[in-house]
mmCIF file of C-alpha atoms and ligand atoms in Angstrom:
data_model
loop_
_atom_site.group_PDB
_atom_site.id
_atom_site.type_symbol
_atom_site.label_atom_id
_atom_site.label_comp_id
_atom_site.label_asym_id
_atom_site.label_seq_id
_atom_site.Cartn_x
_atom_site.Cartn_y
_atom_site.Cartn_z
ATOM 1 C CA UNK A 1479 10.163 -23.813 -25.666
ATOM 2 C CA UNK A 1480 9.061 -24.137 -22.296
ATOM 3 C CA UNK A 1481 6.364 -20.532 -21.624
ATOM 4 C CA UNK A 1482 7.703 -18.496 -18.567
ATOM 5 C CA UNK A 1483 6.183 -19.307 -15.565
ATOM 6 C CA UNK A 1484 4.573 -16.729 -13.360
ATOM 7 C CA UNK A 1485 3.103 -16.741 -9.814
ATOM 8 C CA UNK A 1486 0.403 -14.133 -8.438
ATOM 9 C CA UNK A 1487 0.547 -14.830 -4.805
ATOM 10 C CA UNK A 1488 -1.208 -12.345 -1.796
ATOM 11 C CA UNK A 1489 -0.534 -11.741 1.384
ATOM 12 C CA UNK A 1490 -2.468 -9.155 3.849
ATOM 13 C CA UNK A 1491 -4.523 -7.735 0.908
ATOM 14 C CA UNK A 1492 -7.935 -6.887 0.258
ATOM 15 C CA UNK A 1493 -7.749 -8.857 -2.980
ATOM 16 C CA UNK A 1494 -7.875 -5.679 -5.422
ATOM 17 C CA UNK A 1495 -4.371 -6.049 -6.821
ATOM 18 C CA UNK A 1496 -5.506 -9.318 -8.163
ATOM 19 C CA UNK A 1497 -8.526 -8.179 -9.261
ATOM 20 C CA UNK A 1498 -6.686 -4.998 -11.205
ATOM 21 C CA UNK A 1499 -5.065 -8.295 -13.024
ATOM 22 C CA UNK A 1500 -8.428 -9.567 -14.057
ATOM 23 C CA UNK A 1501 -9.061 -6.003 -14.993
ATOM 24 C CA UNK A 1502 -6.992 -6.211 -17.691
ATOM 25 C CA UNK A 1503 -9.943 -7.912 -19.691
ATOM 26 C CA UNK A 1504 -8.694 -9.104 -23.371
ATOM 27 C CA UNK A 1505 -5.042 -8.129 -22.937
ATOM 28 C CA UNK A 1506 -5.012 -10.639 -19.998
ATOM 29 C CA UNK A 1507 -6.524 -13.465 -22.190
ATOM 30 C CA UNK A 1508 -3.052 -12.371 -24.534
ATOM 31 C CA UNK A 1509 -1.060 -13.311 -21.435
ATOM 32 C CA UNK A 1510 -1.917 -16.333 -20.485
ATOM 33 C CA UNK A 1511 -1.091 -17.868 -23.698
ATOM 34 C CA UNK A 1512 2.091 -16.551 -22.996
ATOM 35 C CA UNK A 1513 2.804 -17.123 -19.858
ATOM 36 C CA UNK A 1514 2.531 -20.257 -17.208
ATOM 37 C CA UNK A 1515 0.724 -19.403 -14.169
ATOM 38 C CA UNK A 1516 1.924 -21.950 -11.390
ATOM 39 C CA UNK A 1517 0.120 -20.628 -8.794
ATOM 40 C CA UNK A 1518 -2.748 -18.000 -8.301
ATOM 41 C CA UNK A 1519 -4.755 -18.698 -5.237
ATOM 42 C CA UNK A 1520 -7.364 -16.544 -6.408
ATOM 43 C CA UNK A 1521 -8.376 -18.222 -9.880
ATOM 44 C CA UNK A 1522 -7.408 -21.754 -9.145
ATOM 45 C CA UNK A 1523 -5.842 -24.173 -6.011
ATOM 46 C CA UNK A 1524 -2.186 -24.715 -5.791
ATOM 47 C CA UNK A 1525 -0.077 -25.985 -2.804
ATOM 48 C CA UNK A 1526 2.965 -24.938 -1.103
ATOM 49 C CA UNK A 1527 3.975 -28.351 -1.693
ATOM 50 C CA UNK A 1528 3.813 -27.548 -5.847
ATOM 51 C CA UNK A 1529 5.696 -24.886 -5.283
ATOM 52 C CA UNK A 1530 8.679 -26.561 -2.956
ATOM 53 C CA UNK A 1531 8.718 -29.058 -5.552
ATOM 54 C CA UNK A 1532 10.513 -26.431 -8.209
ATOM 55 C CA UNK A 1533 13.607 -25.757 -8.377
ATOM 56 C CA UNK A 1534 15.166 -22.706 -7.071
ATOM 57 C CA UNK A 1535 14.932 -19.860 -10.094
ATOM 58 C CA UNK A 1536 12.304 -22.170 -11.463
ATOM 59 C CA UNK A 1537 9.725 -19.467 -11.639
ATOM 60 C CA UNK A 1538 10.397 -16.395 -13.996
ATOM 61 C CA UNK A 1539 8.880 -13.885 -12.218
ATOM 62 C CA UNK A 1540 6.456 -14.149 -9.003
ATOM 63 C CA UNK A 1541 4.253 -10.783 -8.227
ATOM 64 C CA UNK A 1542 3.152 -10.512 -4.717
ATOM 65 C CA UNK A 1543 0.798 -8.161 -3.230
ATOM 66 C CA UNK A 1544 -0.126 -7.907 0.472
ATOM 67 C CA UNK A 1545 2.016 -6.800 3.240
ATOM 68 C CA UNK A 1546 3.405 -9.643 5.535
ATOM 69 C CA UNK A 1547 1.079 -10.172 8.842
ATOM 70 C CA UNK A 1548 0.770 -13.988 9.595
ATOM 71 C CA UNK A 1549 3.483 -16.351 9.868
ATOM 72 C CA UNK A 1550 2.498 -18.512 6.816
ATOM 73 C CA UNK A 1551 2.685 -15.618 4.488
ATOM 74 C CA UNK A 1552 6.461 -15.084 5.825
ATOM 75 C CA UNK A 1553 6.926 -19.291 4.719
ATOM 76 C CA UNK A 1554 5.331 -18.397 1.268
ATOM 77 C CA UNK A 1555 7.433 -15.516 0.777
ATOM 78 C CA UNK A 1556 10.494 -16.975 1.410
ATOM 79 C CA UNK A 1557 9.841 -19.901 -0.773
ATOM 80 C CA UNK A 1558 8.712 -17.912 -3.869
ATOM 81 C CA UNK A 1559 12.003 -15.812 -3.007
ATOM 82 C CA UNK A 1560 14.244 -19.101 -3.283
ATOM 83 C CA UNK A 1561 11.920 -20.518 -6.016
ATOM 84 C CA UNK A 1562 11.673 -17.313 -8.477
ATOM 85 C CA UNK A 1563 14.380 -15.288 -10.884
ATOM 86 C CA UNK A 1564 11.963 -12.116 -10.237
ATOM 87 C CA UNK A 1565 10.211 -10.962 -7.489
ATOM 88 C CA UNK A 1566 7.764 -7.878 -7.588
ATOM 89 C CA UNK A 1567 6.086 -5.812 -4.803
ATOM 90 C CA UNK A 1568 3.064 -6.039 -6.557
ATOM 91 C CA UNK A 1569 1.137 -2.607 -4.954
ATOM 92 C CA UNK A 1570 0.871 -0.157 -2.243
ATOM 93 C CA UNK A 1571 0.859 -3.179 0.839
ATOM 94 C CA UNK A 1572 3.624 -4.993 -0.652
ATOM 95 C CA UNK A 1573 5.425 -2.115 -1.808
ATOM 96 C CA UNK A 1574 5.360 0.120 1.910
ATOM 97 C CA UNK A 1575 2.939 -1.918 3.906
ATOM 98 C CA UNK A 1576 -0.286 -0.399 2.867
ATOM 99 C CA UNK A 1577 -3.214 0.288 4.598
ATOM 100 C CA UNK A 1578 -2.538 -2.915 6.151
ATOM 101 C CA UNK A 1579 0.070 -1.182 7.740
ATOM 102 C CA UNK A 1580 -1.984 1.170 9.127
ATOM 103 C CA UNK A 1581 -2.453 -2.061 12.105
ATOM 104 C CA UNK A 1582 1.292 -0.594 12.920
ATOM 105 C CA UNK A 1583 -0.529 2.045 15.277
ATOM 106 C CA UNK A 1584 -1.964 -1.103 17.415
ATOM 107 C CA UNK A 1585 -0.929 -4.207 18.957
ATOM 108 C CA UNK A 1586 -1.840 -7.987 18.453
ATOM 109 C CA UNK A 1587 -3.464 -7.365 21.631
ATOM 110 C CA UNK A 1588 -5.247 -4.345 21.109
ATOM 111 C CA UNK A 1589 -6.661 -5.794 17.491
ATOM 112 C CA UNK A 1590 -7.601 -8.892 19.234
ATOM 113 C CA UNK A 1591 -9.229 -7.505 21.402
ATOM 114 C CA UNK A 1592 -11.042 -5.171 19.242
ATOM 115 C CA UNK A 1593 -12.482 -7.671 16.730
ATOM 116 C CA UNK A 1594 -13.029 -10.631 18.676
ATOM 117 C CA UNK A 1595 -14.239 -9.207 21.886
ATOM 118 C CA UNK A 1596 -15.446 -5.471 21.946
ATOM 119 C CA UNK A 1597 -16.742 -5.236 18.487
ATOM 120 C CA UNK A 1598 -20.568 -4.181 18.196
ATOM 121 C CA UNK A 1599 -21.676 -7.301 16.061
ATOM 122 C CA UNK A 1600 -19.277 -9.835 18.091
ATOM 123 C CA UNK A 1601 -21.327 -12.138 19.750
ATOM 124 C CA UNK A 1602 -18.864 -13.985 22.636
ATOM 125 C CA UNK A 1603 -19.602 -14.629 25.913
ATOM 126 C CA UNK A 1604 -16.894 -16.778 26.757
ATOM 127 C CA UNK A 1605 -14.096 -13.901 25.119
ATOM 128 C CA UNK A 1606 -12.166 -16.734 23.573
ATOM 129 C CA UNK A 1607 -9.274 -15.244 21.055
ATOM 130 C CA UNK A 1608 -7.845 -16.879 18.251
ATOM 131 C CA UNK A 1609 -5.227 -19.310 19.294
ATOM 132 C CA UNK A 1610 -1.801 -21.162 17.659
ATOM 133 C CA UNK A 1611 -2.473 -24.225 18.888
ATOM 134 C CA UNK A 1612 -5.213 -25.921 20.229
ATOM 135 C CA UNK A 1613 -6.333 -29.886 21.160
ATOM 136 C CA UNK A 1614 -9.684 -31.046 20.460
ATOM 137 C CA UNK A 1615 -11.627 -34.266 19.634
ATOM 138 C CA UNK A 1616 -10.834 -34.044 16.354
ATOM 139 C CA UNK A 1617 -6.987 -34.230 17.002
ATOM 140 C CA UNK A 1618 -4.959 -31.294 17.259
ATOM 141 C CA UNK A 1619 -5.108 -27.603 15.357
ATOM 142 C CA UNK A 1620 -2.877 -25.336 14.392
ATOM 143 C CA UNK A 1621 -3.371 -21.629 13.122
ATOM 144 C CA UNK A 1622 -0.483 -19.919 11.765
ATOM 145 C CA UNK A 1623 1.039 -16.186 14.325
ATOM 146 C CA UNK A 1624 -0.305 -13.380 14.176
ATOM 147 C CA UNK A 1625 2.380 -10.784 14.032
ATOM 148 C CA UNK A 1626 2.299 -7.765 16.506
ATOM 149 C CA UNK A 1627 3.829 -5.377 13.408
ATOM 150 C CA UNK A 1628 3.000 -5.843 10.263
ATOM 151 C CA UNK A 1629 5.776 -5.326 7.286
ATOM 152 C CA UNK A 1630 6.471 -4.380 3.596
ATOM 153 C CA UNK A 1631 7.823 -7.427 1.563
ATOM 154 C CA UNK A 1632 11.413 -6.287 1.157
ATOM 155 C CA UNK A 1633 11.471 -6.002 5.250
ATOM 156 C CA UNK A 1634 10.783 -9.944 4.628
ATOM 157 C CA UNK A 1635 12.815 -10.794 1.628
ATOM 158 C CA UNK A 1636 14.503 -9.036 -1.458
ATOM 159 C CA UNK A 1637 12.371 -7.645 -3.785
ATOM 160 C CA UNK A 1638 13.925 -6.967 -7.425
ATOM 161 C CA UNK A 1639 11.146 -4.212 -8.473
ATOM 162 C CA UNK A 1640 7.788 -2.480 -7.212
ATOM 163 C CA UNK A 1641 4.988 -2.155 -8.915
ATOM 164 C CA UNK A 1642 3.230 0.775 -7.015
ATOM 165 C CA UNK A 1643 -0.406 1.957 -6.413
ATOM 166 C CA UNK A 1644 -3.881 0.535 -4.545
ATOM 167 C CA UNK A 1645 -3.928 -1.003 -6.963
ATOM 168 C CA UNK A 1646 -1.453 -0.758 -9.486
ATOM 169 C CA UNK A 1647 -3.050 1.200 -12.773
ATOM 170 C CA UNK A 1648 -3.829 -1.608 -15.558
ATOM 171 C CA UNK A 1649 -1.361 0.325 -18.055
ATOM 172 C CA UNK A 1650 2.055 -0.061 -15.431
ATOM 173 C CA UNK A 1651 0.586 -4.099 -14.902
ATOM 174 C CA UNK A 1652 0.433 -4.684 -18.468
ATOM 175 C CA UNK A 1653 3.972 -2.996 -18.990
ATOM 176 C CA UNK A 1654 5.868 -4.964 -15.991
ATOM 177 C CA UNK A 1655 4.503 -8.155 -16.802
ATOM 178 C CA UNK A 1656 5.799 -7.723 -20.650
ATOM 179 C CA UNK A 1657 8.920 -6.592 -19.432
ATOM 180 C CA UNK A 1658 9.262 -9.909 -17.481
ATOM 181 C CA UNK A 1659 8.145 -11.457 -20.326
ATOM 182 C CA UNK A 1660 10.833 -10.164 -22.999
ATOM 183 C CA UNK A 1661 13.445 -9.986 -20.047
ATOM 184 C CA UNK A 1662 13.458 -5.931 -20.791
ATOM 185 C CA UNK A 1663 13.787 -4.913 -17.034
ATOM 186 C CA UNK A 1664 15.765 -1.550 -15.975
ATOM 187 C CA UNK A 1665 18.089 -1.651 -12.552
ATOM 188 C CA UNK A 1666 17.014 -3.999 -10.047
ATOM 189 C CA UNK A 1667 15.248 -2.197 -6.971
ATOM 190 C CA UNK A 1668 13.344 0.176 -9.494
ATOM 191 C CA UNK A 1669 10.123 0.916 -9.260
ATOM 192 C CA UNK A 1670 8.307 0.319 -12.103
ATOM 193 C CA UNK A 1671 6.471 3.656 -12.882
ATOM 194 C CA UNK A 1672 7.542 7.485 -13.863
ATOM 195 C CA UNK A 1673 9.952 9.206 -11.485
ATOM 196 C CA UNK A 1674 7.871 12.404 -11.683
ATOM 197 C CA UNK A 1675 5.521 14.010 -8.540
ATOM 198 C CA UNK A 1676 1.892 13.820 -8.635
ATOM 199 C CA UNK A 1677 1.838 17.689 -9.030
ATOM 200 C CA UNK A 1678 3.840 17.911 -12.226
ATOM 201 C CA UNK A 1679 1.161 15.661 -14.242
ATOM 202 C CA UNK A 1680 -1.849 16.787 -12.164
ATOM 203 C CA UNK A 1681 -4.514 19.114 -14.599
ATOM 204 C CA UNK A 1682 -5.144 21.591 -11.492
ATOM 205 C CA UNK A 1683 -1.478 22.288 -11.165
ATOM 206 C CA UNK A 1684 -1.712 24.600 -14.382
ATOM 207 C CA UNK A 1685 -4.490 26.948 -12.062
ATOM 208 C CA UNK A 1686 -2.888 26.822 -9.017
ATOM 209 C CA UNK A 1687 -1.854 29.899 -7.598
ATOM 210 C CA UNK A 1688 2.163 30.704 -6.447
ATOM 211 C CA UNK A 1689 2.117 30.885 -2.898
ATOM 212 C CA UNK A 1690 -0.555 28.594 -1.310
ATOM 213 C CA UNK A 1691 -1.282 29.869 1.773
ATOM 214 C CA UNK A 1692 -3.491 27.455 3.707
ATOM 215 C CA UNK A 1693 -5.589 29.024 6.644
ATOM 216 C CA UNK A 1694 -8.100 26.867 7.388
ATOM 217 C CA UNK A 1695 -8.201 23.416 7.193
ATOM 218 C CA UNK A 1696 -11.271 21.314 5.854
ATOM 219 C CA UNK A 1697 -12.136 17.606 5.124
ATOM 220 C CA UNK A 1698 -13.909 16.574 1.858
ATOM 221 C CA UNK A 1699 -16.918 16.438 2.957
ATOM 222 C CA UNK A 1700 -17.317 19.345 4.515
ATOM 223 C CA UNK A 1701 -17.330 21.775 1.839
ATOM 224 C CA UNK A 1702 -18.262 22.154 -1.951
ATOM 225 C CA UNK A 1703 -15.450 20.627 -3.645
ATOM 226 C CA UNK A 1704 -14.053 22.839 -7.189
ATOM 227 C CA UNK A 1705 -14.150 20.374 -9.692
ATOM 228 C CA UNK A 1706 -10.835 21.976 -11.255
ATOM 229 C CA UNK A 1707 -9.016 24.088 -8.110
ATOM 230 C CA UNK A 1708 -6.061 22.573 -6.577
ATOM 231 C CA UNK A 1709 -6.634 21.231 -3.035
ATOM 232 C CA UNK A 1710 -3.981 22.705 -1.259
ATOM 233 C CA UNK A 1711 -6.139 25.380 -2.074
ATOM 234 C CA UNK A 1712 -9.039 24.952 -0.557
ATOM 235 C CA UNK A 1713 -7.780 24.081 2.265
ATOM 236 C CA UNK A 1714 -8.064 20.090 1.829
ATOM 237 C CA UNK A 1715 -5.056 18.165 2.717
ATOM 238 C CA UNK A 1716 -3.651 16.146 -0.601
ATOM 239 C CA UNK A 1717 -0.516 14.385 -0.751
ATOM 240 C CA UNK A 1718 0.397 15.078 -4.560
ATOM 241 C CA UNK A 1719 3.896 17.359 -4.029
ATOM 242 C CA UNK A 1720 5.106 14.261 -1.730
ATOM 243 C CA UNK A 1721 3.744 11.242 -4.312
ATOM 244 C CA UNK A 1722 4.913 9.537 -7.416
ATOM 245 C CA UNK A 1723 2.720 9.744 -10.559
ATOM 246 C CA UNK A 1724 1.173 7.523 -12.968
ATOM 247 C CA UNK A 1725 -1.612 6.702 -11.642
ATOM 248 C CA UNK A 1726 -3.546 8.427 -14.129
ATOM 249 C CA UNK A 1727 -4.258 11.381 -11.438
ATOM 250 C CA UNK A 1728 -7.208 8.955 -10.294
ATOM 251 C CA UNK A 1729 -8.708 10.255 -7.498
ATOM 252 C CA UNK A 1730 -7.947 14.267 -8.876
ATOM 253 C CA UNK A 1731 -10.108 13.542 -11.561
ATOM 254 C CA UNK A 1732 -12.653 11.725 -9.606
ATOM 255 C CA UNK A 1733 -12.371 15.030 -7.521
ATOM 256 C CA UNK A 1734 -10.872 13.629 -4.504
ATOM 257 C CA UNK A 1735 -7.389 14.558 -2.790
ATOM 258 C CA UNK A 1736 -4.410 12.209 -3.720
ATOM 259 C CA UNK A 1737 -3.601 9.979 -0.088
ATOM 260 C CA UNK A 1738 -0.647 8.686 -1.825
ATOM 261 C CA UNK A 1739 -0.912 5.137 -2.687
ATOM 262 C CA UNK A 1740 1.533 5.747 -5.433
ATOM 263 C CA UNK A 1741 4.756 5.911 -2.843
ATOM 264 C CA UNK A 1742 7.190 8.673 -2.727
ATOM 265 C CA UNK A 1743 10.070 9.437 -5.626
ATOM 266 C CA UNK A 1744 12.976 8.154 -5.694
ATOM 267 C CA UNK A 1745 15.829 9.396 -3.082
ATOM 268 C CA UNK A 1746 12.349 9.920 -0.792
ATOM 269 C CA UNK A 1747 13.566 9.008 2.558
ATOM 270 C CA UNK A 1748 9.974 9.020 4.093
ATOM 271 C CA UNK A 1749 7.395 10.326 2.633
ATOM 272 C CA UNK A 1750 4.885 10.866 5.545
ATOM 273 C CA UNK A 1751 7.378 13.533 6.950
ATOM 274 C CA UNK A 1752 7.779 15.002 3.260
ATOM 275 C CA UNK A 1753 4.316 15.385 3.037
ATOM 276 C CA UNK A 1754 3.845 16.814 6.460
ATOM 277 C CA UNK A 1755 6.976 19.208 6.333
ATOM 278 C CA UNK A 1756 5.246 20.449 2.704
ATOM 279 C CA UNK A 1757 1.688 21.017 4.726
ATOM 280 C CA UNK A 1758 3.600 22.967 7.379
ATOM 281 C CA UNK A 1759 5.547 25.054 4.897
ATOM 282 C CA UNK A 1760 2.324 26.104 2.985
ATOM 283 C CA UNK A 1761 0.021 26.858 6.692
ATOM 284 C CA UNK A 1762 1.557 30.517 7.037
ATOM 285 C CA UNK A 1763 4.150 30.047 9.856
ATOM 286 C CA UNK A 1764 5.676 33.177 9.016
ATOM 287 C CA UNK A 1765 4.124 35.662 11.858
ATOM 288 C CA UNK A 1766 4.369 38.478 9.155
ATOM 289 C CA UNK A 1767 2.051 36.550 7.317
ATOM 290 C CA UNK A 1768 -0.421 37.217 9.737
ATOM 291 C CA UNK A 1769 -0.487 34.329 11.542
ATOM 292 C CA UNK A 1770 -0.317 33.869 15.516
ATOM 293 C CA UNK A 1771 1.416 30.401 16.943
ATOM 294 C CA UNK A 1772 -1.854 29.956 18.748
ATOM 295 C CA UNK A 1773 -3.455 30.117 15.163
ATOM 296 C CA UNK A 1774 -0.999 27.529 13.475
ATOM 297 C CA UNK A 1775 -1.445 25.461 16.712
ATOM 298 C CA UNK A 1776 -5.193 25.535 15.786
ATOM 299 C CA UNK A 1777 -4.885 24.959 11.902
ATOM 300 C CA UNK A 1778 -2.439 21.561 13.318
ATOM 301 C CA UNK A 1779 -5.198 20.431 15.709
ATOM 302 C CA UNK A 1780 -7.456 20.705 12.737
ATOM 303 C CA UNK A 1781 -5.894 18.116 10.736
ATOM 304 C CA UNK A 1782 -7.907 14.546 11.846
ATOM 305 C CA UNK A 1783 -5.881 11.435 12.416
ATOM 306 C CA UNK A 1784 -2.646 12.861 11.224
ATOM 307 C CA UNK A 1785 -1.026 9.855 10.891
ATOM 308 C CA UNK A 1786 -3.574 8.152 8.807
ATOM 309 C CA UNK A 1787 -3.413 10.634 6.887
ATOM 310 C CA UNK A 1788 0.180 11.180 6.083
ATOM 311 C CA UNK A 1789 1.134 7.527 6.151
ATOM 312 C CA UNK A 1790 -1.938 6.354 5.243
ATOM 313 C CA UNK A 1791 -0.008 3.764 2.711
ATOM 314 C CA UNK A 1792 3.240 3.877 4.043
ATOM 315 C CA UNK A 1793 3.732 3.489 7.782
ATOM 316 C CA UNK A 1794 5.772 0.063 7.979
ATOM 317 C CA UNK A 1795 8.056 1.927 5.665
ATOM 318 C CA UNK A 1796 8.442 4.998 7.087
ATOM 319 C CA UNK A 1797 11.271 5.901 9.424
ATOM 320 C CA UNK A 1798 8.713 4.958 12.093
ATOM 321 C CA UNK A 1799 7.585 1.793 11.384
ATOM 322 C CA UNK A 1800 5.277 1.185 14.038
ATOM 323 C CA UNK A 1801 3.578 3.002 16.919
ATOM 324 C CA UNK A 1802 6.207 2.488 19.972
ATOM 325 C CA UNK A 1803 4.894 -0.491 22.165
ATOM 326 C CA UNK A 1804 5.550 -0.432 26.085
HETATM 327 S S1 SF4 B 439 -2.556 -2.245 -2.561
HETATM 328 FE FE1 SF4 B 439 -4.700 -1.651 -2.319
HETATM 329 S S2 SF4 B 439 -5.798 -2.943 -3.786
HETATM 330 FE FE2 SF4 B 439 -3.782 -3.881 -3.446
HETATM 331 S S3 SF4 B 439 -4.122 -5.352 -1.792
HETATM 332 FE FE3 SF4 B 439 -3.405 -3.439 -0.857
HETATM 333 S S4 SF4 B 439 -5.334 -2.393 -0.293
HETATM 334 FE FE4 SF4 B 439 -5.875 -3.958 -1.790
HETATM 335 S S1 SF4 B 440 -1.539 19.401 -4.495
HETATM 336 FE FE1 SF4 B 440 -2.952 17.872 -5.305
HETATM 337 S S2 SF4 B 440 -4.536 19.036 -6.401
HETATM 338 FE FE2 SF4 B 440 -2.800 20.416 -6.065
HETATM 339 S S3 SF4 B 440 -1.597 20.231 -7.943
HETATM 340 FE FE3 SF4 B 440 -0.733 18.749 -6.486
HETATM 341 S S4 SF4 B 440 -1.805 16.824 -6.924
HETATM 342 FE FE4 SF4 B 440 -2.953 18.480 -7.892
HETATM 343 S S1 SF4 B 441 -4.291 10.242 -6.804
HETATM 344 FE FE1 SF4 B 441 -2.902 9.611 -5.160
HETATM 345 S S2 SF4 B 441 -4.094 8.206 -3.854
HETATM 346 FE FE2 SF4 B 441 -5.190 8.457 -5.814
HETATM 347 S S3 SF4 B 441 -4.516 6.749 -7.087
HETATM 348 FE FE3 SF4 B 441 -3.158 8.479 -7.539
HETATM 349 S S4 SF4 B 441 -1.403 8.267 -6.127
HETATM 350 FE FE4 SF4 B 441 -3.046 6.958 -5.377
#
């Protein structure tokens, strides 16, 4: 019997989805006798051309990280769509746009600008940008758009399930790829990790105090972190009560506030505004509480790049998308 074939494709991605793949060491070596990758631009070369040559629901399952930027990733994605029984937003860029996404907040212009003309290692006198099309001796050269927003795969095509996280923890990879495998998948649309908040399975939730009050509001860096204290706490901004678990409470235990790579939990409209309206509910708004609007206004100010930091992951997503452009 013919092995299931299986695709790992990226788009806009740094490459550390795949590499969570290759992370699964012996158990990976398991899978590929099991499986038959038909394309995997990152271990070996494969065309578009291989790929337009199956037949549509050829492919079992095809997992796809990267958000959508460039025209020739919207091609690919459309083809692996029409080519594949399964597709899965395979982590945080695929899954809400990612930090990717965070290029929502500028324009092609703007980014153009930025890295190929203002940047402080960019060496170009004659301020030449990257262009579509373009005639030279050699014949003529295409490159494919650049898109002015940047989008999460199921704003592209229809995804069946997500596999969440920057990147996705080796222990939910291993599980959704045998679940492909033996065709033992729940509801398409799910996402493929516990329904439960990052503050119910989080070991400083059992210390943390009823009633977090926050007054003052501090970076990382800028004080001496409790290894075991919750972060709300302490006055450090962490996205846990507004992000899906199992992750493994990485960057808790590596004593570092959650950003929430994870996504929100289901029936999560958006969760940069959940995570912002939990903030403001916990920054002692009530004026019997002692503080002043002048104070809260202050507290607000003190929270850097509030944007990045509530939709840090999830901005193409969100209810906003994109910054609004002129
Ligand atoms: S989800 Fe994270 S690890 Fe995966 S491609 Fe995006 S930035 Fe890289
Ligand atoms: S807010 Fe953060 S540190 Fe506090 S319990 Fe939730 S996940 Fe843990
Ligand atoms: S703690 Fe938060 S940011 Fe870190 S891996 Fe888990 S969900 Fe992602």
């Amino acid at each position: 019997m013919a092995k299931p074939r299986v695709v790992f494709y990226g788009c806009a991605s740094c490459g550390g989805c795949e590499k969570a793949v290759i992370d699964l060491e012996e158990d990976l070596l398991n899978l590929l006798d099991a499986m038959d990758i038909v394309l995997w631009p990152l271990l070996f070369d494969s065309t578009m051309k291989n790929i337009a040559a199956f037949k549509d629901g050829e492919i079992t399952g095809s997992f796809i990280n990267g958000a959508v930027r460039m025209s020739d990733q919207e091609e690919m994605v459309k083809i692996l769509r029409q080519k594949s029984q399964i597709i899965v937003a395979f982590g945080s860029c695929a899954h809400m746009g990612g930090i990717p996404g965070l290029g929502n907040f500028y324009t092609k212009d703007t980014i153009f600008q930025r890295v190929y003309k203002e940047g402080v290692s960019v060496e170009n006198p004659e301020k030449i940008s990257p262009q579509e099309r373009i005639t030279c001796d050699s014949g003529e050269l295409t490159l494919p758009e650049f898109y002015d927003t940047v989008k999460a795969l199921d704003q592209v095509i229809q995804v069946d399930y997500y596999l969440p996280g920057c990147p996705p923890p080796p222990d939910l990879i291993m599980n959704a790829i045998n679940d492909i495998l033996k065709g033992e998948l729940p509801e398409k649309g799910a996402v493929l990790a516990p329904n439960k908040c990052l503050c119910d399975t989080c070991p400083r939730a059992e210390e943390r105090v009823e009633g977090i009050a926050i007054e003052e509001i501090k970076r990382p860096h800028q004080i001496k972190l409790s290894p075991w204290k919750c972060f709300l706490e302490q006055g450090i901004i962490c996205l846990g009560p507004a992000t899906r678990s199992g992750c493994g409470e990485r960057c808790i235990r590596a004593n570092m506030p959650c950003r929430g790579c994870m996504g929100p939990v289901k029936g999560t409209i958006d969760q940069g505004t959940k995570a912002f309206s939990m903030i403001a509910s916990i920054l002692g708004l009530e004026e019997e509480e002692g503080m002043t609007e002048e104070e809260v206004k202050r507290l607000i100010n003190d929270i850097v790049d509030p944007a990045g930091t509530f939709y840090r992951f999830s901005m193409p997503a969100s209810l906003l998308k994109r910054k609004r452009m002129e």
